[in-house]
GROMACS .gro file of C-alpha atoms in nm:
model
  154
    1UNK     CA    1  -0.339  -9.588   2.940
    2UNK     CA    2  -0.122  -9.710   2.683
    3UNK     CA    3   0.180  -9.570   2.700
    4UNK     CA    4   0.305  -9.591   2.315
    5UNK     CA    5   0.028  -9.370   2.253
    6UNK     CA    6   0.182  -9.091   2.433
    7UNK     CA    7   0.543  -9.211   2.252
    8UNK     CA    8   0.748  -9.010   1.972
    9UNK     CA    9   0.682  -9.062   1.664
   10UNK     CA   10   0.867  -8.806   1.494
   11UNK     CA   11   1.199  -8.749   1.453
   12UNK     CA   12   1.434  -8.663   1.712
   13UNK     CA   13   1.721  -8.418   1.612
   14UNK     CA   14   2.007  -8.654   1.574
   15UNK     CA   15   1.761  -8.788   1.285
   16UNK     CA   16   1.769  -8.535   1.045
   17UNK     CA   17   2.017  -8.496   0.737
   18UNK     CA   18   2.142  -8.195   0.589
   19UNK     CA   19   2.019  -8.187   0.255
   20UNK     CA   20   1.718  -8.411   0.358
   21UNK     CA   21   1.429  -8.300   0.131
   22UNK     CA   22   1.057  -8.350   0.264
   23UNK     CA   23   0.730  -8.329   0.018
   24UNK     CA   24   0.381  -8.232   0.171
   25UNK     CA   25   0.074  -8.335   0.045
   26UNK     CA   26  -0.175  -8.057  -0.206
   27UNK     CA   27  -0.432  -7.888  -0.057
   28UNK     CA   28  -0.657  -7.649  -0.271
   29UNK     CA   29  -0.719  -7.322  -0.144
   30UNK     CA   30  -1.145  -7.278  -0.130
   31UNK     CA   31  -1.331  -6.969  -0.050
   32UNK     CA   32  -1.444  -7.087   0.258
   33UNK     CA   33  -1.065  -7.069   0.363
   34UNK     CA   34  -1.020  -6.680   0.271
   35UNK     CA   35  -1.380  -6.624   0.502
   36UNK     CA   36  -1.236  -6.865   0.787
   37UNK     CA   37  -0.912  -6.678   0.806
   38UNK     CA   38  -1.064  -6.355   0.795
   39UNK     CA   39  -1.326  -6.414   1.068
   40UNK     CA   40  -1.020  -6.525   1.240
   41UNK     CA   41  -0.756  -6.243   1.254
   42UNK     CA   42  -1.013  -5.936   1.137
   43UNK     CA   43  -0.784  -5.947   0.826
   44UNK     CA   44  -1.101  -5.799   0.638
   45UNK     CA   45  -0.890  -5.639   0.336
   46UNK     CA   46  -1.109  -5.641   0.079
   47UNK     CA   47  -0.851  -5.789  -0.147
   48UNK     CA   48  -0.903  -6.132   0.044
   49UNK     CA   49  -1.287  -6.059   0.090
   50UNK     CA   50  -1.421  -5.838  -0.227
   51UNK     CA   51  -1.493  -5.997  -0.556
   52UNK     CA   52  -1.654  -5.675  -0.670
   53UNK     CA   53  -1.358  -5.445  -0.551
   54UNK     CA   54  -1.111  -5.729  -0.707
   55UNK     CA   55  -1.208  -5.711  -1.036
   56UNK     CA   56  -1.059  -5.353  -1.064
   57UNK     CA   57  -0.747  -5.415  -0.850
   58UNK     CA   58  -0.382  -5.549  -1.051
   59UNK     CA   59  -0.495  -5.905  -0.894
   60UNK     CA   60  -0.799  -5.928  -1.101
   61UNK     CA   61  -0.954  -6.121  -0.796
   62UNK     CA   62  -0.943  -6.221  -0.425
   63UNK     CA   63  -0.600  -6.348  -0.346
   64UNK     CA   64  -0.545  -6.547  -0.024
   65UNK     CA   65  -0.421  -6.392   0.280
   66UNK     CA   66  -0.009  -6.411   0.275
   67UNK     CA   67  -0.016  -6.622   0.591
   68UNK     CA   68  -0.296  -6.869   0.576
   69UNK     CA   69  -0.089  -6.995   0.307
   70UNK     CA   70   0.194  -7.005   0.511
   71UNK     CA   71  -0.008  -7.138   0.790
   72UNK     CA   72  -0.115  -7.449   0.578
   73UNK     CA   73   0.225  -7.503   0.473
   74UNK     CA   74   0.323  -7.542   0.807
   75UNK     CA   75   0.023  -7.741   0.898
   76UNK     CA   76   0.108  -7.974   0.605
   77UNK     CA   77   0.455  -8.016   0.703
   78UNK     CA   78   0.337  -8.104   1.072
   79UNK     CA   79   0.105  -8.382   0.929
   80UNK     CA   80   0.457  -8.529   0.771
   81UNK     CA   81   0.483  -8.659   1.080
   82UNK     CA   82   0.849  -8.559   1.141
   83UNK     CA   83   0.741  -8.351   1.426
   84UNK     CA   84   0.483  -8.529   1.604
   85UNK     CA   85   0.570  -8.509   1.964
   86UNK     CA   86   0.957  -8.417   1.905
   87UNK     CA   87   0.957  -8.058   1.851
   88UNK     CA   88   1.015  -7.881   2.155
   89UNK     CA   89   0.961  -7.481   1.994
   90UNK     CA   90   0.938  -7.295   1.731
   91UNK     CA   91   1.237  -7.065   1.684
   92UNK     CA   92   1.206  -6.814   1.396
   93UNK     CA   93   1.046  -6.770   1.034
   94UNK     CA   94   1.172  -6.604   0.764
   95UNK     CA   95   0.969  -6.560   0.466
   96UNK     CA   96   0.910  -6.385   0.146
   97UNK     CA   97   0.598  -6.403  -0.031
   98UNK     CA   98   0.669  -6.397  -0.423
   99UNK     CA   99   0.349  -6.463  -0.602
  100UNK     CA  100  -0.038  -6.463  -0.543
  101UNK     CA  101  -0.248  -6.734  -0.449
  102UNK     CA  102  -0.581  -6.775  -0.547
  103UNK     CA  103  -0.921  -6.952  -0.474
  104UNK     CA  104  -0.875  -7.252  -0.651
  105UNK     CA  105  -0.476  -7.304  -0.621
  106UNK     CA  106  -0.378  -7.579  -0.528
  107UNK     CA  107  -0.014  -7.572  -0.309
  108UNK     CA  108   0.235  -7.785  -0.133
  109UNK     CA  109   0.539  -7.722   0.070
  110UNK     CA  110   0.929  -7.836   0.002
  111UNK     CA  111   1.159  -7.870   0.318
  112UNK     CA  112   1.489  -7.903   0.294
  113UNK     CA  113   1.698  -7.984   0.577
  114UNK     CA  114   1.963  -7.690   0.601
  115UNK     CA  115   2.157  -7.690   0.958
  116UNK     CA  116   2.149  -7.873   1.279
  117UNK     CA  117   2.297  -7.751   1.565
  118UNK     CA  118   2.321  -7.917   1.882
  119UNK     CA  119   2.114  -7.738   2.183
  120UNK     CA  120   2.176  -7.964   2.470
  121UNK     CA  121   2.098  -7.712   2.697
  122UNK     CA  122   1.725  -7.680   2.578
  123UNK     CA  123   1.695  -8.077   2.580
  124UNK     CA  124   1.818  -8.143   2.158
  125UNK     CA  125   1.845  -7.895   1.906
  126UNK     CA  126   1.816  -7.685   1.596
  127UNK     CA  127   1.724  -7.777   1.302
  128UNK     CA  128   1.688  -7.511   1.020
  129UNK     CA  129   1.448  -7.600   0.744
  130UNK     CA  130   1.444  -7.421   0.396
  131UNK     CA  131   1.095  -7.402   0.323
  132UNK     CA  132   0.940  -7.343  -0.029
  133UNK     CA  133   0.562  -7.350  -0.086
  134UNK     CA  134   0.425  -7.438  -0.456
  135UNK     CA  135   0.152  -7.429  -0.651
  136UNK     CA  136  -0.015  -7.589  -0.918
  137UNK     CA  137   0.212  -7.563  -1.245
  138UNK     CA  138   0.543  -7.547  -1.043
  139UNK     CA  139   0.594  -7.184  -0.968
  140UNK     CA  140   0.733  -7.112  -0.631
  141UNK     CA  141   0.484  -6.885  -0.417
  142UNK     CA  142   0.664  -6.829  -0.070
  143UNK     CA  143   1.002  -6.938   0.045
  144UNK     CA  144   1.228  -6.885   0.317
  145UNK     CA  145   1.316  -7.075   0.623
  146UNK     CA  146   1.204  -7.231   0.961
  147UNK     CA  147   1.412  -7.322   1.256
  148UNK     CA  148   1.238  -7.592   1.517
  149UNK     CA  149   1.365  -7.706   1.862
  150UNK     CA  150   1.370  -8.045   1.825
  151UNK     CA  151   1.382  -8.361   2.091
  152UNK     CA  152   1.721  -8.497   2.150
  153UNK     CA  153   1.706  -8.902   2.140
  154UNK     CA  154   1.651  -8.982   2.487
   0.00000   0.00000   0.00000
């Protein structure tokens, strides 16, 4: 076996910079998605899974569940790279969820490096991320924060 394939390749702690700023990729939210996640967690509100009921309701249609837009934000910010095989844990979330998404949307997340802190203890340390997730146009619909247990350099 080779053994770079089982190597870090993303960034230890010592390697992020406050005020760093990582952009994800867009991925379009499809109906498929909203089903998935349903089938999922038995999240079955029928403001993710109604069309009928939706078109009465202050959305005006299906919105996607809160957190599988947060969960592909955080998916997309793991296929940065920056974490692959150097985060250790995931400490803590903090989120607030500011405007709908809907089938069709297309989002992206902004991190921005906030804190380190050392953890030698646990093998590296803390990194606190602010995260923002966007849509299409520019408006801003989650933000809040992440803190990962990251690899110290060995």
């Amino acid at each position: 076996m080779n053994s770079s394939a089982n190597s870090p390749r993303g960034l230890y702690f010592e390697e992020f910079v406050v005020g760093q700023i990582l952009r994800t990729r867009a991925r379009t939210i499809t109906e498929s998605d909203l089903v998935a996640f349903a089938g999922l967690t038995g999240d079955y509100n029928p403001m993710h899974t109604d069309a009928e009921y939706c078109e009465g309701s202050f959305m005006g249609q299906r919105v996607a569940h809160g957190l599988l837009t947060l969960s592909y934000a955080v998916g997309q910010a793991y296929q940065l790279g920056i974490l692959e095989r150097t985060v250790l844990g995931f400490r803590g979330l903090e989120m607030k969820f500011s405007a709908p998404v809907f089938i069709g949307d297309t989002i992206h997340a902004e991190l921005k490096v906030a804190e380190t802190r050392a953890a030698r203890r646990l093998g590296g340390g803390v990194v606190a991320l602010e995260m923002r997730v966007i849509k299409q146009g520019g408006s801003i619909v989650q933000k809040g924060s992440l803190s990962l247990l990251m690899m110290s350099q060995p």
